[in-house]
Short mmCIF file of C-alpha atoms in Angstrom, two decimals:
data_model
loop_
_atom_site.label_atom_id
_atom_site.label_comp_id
_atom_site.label_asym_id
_atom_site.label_seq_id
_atom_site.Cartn_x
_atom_site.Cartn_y
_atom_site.Cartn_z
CA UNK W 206 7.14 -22.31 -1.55
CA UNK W 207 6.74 -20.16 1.78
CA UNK W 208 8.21 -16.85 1.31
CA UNK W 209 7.88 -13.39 2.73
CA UNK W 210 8.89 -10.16 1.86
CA UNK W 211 12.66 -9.31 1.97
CA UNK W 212 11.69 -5.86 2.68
CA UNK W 213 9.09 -6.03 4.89
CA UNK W 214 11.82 -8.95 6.90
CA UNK W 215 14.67 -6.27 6.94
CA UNK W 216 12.47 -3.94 8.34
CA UNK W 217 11.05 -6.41 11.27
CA UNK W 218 14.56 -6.59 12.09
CA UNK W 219 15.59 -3.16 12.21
CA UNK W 220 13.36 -2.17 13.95
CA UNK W 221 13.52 -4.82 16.44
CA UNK W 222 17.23 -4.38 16.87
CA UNK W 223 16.46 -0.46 16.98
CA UNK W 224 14.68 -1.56 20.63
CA UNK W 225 16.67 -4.41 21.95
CA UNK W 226 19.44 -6.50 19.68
CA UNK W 227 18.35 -9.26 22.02
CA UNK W 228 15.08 -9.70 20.44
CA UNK W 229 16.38 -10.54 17.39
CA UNK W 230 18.06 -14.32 17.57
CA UNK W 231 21.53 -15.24 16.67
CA UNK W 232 22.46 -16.07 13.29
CA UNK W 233 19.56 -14.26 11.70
CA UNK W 234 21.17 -11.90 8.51
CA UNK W 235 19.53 -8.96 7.67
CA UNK W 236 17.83 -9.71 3.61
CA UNK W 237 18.98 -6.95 1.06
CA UNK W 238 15.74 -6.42 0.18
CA UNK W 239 16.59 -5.22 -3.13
CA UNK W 240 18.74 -8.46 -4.97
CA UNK W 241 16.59 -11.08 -3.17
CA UNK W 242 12.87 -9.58 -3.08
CA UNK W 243 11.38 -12.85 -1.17
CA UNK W 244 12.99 -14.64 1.56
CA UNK W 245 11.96 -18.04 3.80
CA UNK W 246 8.57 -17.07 5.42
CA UNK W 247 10.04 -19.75 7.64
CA UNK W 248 12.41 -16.74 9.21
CA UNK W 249 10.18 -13.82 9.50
CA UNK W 250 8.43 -16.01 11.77
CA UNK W 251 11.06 -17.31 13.47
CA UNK W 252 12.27 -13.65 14.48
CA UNK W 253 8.71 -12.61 15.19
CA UNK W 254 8.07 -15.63 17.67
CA UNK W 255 11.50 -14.65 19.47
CA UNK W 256 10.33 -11.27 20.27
CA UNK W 257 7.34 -12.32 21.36
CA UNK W 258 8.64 -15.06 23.83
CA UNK W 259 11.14 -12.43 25.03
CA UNK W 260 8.95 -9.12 25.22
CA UNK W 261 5.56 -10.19 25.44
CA UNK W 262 2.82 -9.70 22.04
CA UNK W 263 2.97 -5.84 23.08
CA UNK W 264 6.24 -5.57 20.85
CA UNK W 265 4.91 -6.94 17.94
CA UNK W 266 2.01 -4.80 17.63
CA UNK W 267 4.42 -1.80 18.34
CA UNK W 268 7.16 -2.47 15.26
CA UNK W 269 4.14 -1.29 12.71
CA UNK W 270 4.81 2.31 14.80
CA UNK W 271 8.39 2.42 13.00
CA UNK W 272 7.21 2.75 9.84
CA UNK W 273 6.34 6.71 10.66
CA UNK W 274 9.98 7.04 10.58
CA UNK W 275 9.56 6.16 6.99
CA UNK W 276 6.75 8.07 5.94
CA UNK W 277 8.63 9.36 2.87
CA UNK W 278 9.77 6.22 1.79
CA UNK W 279 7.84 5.59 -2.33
CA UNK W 280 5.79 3.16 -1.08
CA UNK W 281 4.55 4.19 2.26
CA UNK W 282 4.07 7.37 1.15
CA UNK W 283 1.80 6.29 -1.66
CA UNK W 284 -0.01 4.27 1.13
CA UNK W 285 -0.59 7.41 3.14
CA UNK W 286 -1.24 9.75 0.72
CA UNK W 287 -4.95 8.91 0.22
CA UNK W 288 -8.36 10.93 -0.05
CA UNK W 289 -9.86 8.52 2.42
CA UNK W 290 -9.58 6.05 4.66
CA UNK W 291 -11.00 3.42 2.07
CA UNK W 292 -8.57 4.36 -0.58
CA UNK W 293 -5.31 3.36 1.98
CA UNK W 294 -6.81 0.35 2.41
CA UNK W 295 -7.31 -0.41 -1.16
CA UNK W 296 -3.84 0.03 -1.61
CA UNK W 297 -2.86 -2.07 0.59
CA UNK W 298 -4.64 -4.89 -0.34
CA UNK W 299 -2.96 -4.21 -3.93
CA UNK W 300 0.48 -4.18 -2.01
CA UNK W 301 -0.04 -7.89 -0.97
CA UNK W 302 -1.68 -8.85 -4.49
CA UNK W 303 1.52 -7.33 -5.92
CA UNK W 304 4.21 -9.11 -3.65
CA UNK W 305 2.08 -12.20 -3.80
CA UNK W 306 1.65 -12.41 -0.28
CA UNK W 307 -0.13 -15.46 0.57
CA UNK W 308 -0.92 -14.10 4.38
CA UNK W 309 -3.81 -11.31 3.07
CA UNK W 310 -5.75 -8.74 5.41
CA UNK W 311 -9.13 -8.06 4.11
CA UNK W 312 -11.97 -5.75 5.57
CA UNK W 313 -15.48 -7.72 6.43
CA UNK W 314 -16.97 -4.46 7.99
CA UNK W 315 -17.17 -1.13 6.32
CA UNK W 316 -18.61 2.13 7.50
CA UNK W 317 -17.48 5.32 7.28
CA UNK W 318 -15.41 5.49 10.71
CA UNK W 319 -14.71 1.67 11.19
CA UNK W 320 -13.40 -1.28 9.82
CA UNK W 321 -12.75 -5.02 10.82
CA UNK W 322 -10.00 -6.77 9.42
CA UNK W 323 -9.89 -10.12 8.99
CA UNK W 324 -6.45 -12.28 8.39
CA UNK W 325 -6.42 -15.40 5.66
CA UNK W 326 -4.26 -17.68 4.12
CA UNK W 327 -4.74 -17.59 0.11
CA UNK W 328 -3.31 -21.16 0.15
CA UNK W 329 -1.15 -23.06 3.17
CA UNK W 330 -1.15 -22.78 7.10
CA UNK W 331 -3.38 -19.73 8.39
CA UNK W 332 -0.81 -16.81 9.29
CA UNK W 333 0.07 -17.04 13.31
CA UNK W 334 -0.19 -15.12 15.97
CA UNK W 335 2.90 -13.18 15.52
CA UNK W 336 1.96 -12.43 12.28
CA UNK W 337 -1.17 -10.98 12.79
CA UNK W 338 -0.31 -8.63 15.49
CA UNK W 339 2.39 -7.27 13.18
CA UNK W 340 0.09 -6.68 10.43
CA UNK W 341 -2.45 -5.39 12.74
CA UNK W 342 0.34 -3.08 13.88
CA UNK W 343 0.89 -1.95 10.71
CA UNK W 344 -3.14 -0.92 9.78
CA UNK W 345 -3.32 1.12 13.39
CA UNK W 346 0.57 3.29 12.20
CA UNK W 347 -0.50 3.29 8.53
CA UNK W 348 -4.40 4.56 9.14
CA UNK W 349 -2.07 7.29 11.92
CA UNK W 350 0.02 8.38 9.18
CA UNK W 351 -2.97 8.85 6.44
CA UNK W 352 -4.99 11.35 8.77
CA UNK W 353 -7.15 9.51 11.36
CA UNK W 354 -7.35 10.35 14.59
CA UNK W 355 -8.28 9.37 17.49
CA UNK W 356 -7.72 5.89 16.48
CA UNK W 357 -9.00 2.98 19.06
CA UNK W 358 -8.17 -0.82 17.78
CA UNK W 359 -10.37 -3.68 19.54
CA UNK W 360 -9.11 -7.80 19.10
CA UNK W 361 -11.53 -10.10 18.56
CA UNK W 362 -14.53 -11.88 15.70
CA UNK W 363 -17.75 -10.45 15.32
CA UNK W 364 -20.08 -11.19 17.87
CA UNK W 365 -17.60 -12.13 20.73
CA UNK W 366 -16.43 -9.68 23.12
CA UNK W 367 -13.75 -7.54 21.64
CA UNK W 368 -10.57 -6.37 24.15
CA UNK W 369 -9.35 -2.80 23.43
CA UNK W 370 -5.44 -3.31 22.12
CA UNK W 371 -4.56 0.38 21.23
CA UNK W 372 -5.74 3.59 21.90
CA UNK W 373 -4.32 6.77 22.92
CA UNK W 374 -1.29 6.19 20.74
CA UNK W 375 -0.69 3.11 23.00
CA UNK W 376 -0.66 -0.34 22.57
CA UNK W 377 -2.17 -1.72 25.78
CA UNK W 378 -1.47 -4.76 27.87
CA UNK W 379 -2.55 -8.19 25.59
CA UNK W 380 -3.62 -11.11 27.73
CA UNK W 381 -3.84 -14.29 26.55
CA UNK W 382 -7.45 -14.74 26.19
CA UNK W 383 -6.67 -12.01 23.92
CA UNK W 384 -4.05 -13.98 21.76
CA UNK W 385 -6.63 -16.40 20.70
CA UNK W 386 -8.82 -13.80 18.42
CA UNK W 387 -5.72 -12.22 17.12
CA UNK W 388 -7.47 -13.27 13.42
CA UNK W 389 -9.75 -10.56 13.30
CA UNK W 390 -10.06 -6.54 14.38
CA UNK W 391 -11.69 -3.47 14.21
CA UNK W 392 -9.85 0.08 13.75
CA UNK W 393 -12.39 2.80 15.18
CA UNK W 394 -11.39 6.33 14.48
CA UNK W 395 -12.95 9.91 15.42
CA UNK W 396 -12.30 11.55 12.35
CA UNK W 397 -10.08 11.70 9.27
CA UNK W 398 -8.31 14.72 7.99
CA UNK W 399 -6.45 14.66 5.21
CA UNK W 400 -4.77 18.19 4.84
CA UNK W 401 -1.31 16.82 4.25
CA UNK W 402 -2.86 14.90 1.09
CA UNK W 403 0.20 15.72 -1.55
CA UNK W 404 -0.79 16.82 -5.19
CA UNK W 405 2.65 16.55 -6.88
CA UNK W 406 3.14 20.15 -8.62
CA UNK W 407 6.39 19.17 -10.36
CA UNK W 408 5.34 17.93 -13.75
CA UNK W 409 3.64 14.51 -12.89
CA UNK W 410 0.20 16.52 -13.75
CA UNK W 411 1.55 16.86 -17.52
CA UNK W 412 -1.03 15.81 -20.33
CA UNK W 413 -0.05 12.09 -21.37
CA UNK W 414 2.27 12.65 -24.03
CA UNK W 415 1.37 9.27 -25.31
CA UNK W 416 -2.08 10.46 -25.67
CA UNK W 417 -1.52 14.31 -27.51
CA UNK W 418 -0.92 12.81 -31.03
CA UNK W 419 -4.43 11.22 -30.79
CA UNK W 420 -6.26 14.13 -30.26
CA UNK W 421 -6.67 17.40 -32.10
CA UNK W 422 -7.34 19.42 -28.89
CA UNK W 423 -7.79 18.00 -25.42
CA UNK W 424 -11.17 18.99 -23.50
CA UNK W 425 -10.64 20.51 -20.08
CA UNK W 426 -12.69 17.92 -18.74
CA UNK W 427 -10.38 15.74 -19.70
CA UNK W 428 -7.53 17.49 -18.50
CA UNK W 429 -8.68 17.79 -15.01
CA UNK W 430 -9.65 14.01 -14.95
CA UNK W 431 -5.86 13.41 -15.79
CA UNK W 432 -5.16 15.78 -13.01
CA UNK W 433 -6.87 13.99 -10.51
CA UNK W 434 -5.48 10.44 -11.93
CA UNK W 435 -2.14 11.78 -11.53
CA UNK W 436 -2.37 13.12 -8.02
CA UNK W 437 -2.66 9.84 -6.67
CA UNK W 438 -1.55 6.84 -8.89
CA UNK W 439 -1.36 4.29 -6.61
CA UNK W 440 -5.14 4.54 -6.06
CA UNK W 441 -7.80 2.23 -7.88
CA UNK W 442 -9.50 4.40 -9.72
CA UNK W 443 -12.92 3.61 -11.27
CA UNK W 444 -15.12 5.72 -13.20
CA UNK W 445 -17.54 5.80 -10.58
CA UNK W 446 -14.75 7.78 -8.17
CA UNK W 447 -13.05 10.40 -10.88
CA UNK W 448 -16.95 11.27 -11.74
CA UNK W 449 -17.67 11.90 -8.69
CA UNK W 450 -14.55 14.11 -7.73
CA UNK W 451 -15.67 16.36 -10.96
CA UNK W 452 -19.26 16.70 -10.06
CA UNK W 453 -20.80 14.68 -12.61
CA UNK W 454 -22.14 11.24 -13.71
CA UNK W 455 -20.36 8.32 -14.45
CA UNK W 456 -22.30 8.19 -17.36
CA UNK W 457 -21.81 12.02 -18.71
CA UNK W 458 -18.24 11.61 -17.83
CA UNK W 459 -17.83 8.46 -20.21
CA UNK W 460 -19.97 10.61 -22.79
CA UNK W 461 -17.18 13.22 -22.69
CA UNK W 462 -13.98 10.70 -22.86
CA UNK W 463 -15.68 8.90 -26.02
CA UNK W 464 -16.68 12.60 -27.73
CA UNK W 465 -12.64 13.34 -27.04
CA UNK W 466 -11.99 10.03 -28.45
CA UNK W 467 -10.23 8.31 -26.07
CA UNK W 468 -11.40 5.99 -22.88
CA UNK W 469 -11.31 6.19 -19.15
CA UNK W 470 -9.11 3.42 -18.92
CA UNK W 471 -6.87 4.61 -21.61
CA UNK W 472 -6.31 7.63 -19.66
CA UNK W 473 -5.34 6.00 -16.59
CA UNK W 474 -3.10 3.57 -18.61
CA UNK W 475 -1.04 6.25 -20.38
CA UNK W 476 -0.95 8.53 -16.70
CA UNK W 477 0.68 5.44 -14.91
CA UNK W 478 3.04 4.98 -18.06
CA UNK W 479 4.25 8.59 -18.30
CA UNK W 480 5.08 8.86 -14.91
CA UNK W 481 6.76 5.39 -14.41
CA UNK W 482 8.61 6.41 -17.59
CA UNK W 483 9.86 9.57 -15.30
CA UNK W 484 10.85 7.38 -12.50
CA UNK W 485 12.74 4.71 -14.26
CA UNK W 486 14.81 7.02 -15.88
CA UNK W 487 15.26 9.90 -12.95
CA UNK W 488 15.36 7.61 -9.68
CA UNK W 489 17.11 4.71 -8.70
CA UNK W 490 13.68 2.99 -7.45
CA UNK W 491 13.43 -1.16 -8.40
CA UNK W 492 11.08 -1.92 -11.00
CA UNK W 493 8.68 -3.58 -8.48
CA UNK W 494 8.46 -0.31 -6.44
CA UNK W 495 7.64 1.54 -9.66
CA UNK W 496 5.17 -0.44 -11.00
CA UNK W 497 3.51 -0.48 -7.61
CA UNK W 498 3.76 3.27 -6.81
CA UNK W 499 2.32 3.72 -10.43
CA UNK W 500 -0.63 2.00 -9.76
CA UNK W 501 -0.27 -1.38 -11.67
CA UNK W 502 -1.93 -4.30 -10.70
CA UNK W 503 1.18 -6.65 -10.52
CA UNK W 504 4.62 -6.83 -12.15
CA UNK W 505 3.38 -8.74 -15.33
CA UNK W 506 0.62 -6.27 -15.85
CA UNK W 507 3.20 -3.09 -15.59
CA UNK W 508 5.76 -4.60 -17.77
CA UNK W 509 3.09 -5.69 -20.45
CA UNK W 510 1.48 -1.72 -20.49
CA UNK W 511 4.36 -0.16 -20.32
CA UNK W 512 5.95 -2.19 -23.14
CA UNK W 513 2.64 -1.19 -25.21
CA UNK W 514 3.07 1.72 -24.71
CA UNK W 515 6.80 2.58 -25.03
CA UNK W 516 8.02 -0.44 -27.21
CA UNK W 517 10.26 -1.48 -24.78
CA UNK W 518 10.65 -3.45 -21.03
CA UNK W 519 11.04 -1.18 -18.43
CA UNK W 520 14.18 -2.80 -17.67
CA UNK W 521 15.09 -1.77 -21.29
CA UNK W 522 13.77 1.92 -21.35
CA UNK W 523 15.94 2.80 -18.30
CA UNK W 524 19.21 1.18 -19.48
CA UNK W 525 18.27 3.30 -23.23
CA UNK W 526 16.40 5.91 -22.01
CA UNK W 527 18.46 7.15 -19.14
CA UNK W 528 21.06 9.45 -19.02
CA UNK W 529 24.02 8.31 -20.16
#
């Protein structure tokens, strides 16, 4: 079935009807979003080839800008608040693995100030013009909101000549020669600073409590490892990274974990339980953007850990363990 994201529909909309109710057509309802996570990817395109026809492929690439009036929203803040560049983009990639999105972005060019995007299909019709530009408009805001600067974006494959689409905090004039290489980009940016990256000080950095009844005494290696889990969740950590944010080896790091008795990825596990424990029972977040915000790979994978882990559902640990 085609679907798209309820949320990500409702927020096409508002925005659009934020700038001109006329861009969005009649008889188009806003999704809740929340009761009905997927709607028709039939009308998210529908509303984004309106807006186009009426305003020109300029708008589309400017909607992504709105989401910097969301910046503390759980999800886009987990998106933002990352140590690099590389680690935003991770996570969202994991976004559309989570929401099964079968439109994906995926980077094909990596260096350290630079990356080209390319757009797919995982099955179906490749994603259309409107589409891309509104993804692309999202990578340009989200990239803005996470600490580049400086940020230039460029249509067009590798190879061909590439027409300059943003910079300046602009989106600039797109011709339709343009419109034809709307399937890949590059993102160019001076530099990244990430001074607004957010530890949390208010008791997400606790020691697993799922974890202290193993262990006699926990090592302060390990506790700083859980430290730096726990400051940012949503990332995809691997050994490799947390080692190298502690100044040693993957391998003496993995020496130290098994000496403790306990395993990198049993750490990580219990951090992403404890703290999705927290929000389930003190927020009124869905499920979906709890398990995503916690770092899970999907909703099966968060429901199966956390059930490990707890003996109950999450659905079942907030309706027990809440307040009453």
């Amino acid at each position: 079935m085609d679907e798209a994201s309820a949320l990500m529909t409702r927020f096409i909309i508002g925005e659009l009807q934020s700038r001109d109710p006329a861009l969005v057509p009649d008889g188009i309802n806003t999704p809740d979003g929340i009761r009905s996570p997927r709607v028709g990817g039939d009308i998210k395109r529908q509303i984004l080839e309106h807006a186009m026809a009426h305003s020109g492929p300029e708008i589309i690439v400017e909607i992504g800008q709105g989401i910097k009036n969301f910046a503390d929203a759980p999800i886009i803040h987990v998106l933002k608040n990352s140590r690099s560049p590389h680690v935003l983009a991770e996570k969202w990639a994991r976004l559309e693995r989570y929401g099964h999105s079968k439109n994906r972005c995926r980077i094909i060019e990596d260096a350290s100030d630079d990356f080209r995007f390319q757009r797919h299909a995982t099955k179906g019709p490749v994603p259309t013009v409107a589409e891309n530009l509104v993804i692309c408009g999202f990578m340009i805001a989200l990239l803005e909101l996470g600490g580049c600067k400086g940020l230039r974006c460029r249509l067009g494959r590798a190879g061909e000549p590439n027409l300059e689409v943003y910079s300046g905090g602009k989106v600039l004039a797109i011709t339709k020669p343009m419109l034809n290489q709307t399937d890949e980009w590059s993102i160019q940016w001076q530099k990244f600073d990430n001074s607004k990256f957010e530890s949390d000080q208010d008791g997400l950095l606790d020691f697993p409590a799922l974890l202290k009844d193993e262990l006699n005494a926990v090592p302060p290696v390990v506790r700083n490892a859980n430290q730096l889990i726990c400051e940012d969740l949503g990332r995809h950590w691997l050994v490799g990274d947390l080692a190298s944010e502690l100044g040693a080896s993957a391998r003496s790091l993995q020496r130290r974990f098994k000496r403790a008795g306990l395993s990198f990825s049993t750490l990580v596990r219990a951090a992403r339980i404890q703290q999705a424990g927290k929000l389930l029972t003190g927020s009124e977040l869905s499920a979906t953007e709890i398990g995503y915000c916690c770092g899970f790979t999907d909703s099966a994978h968060f429901s199966r850990d956390f059930s490990a882990g707890t003996g109950m559902s999450p659905s079942a640990y907030r309706q027990y363990a809440g307040p009453s």
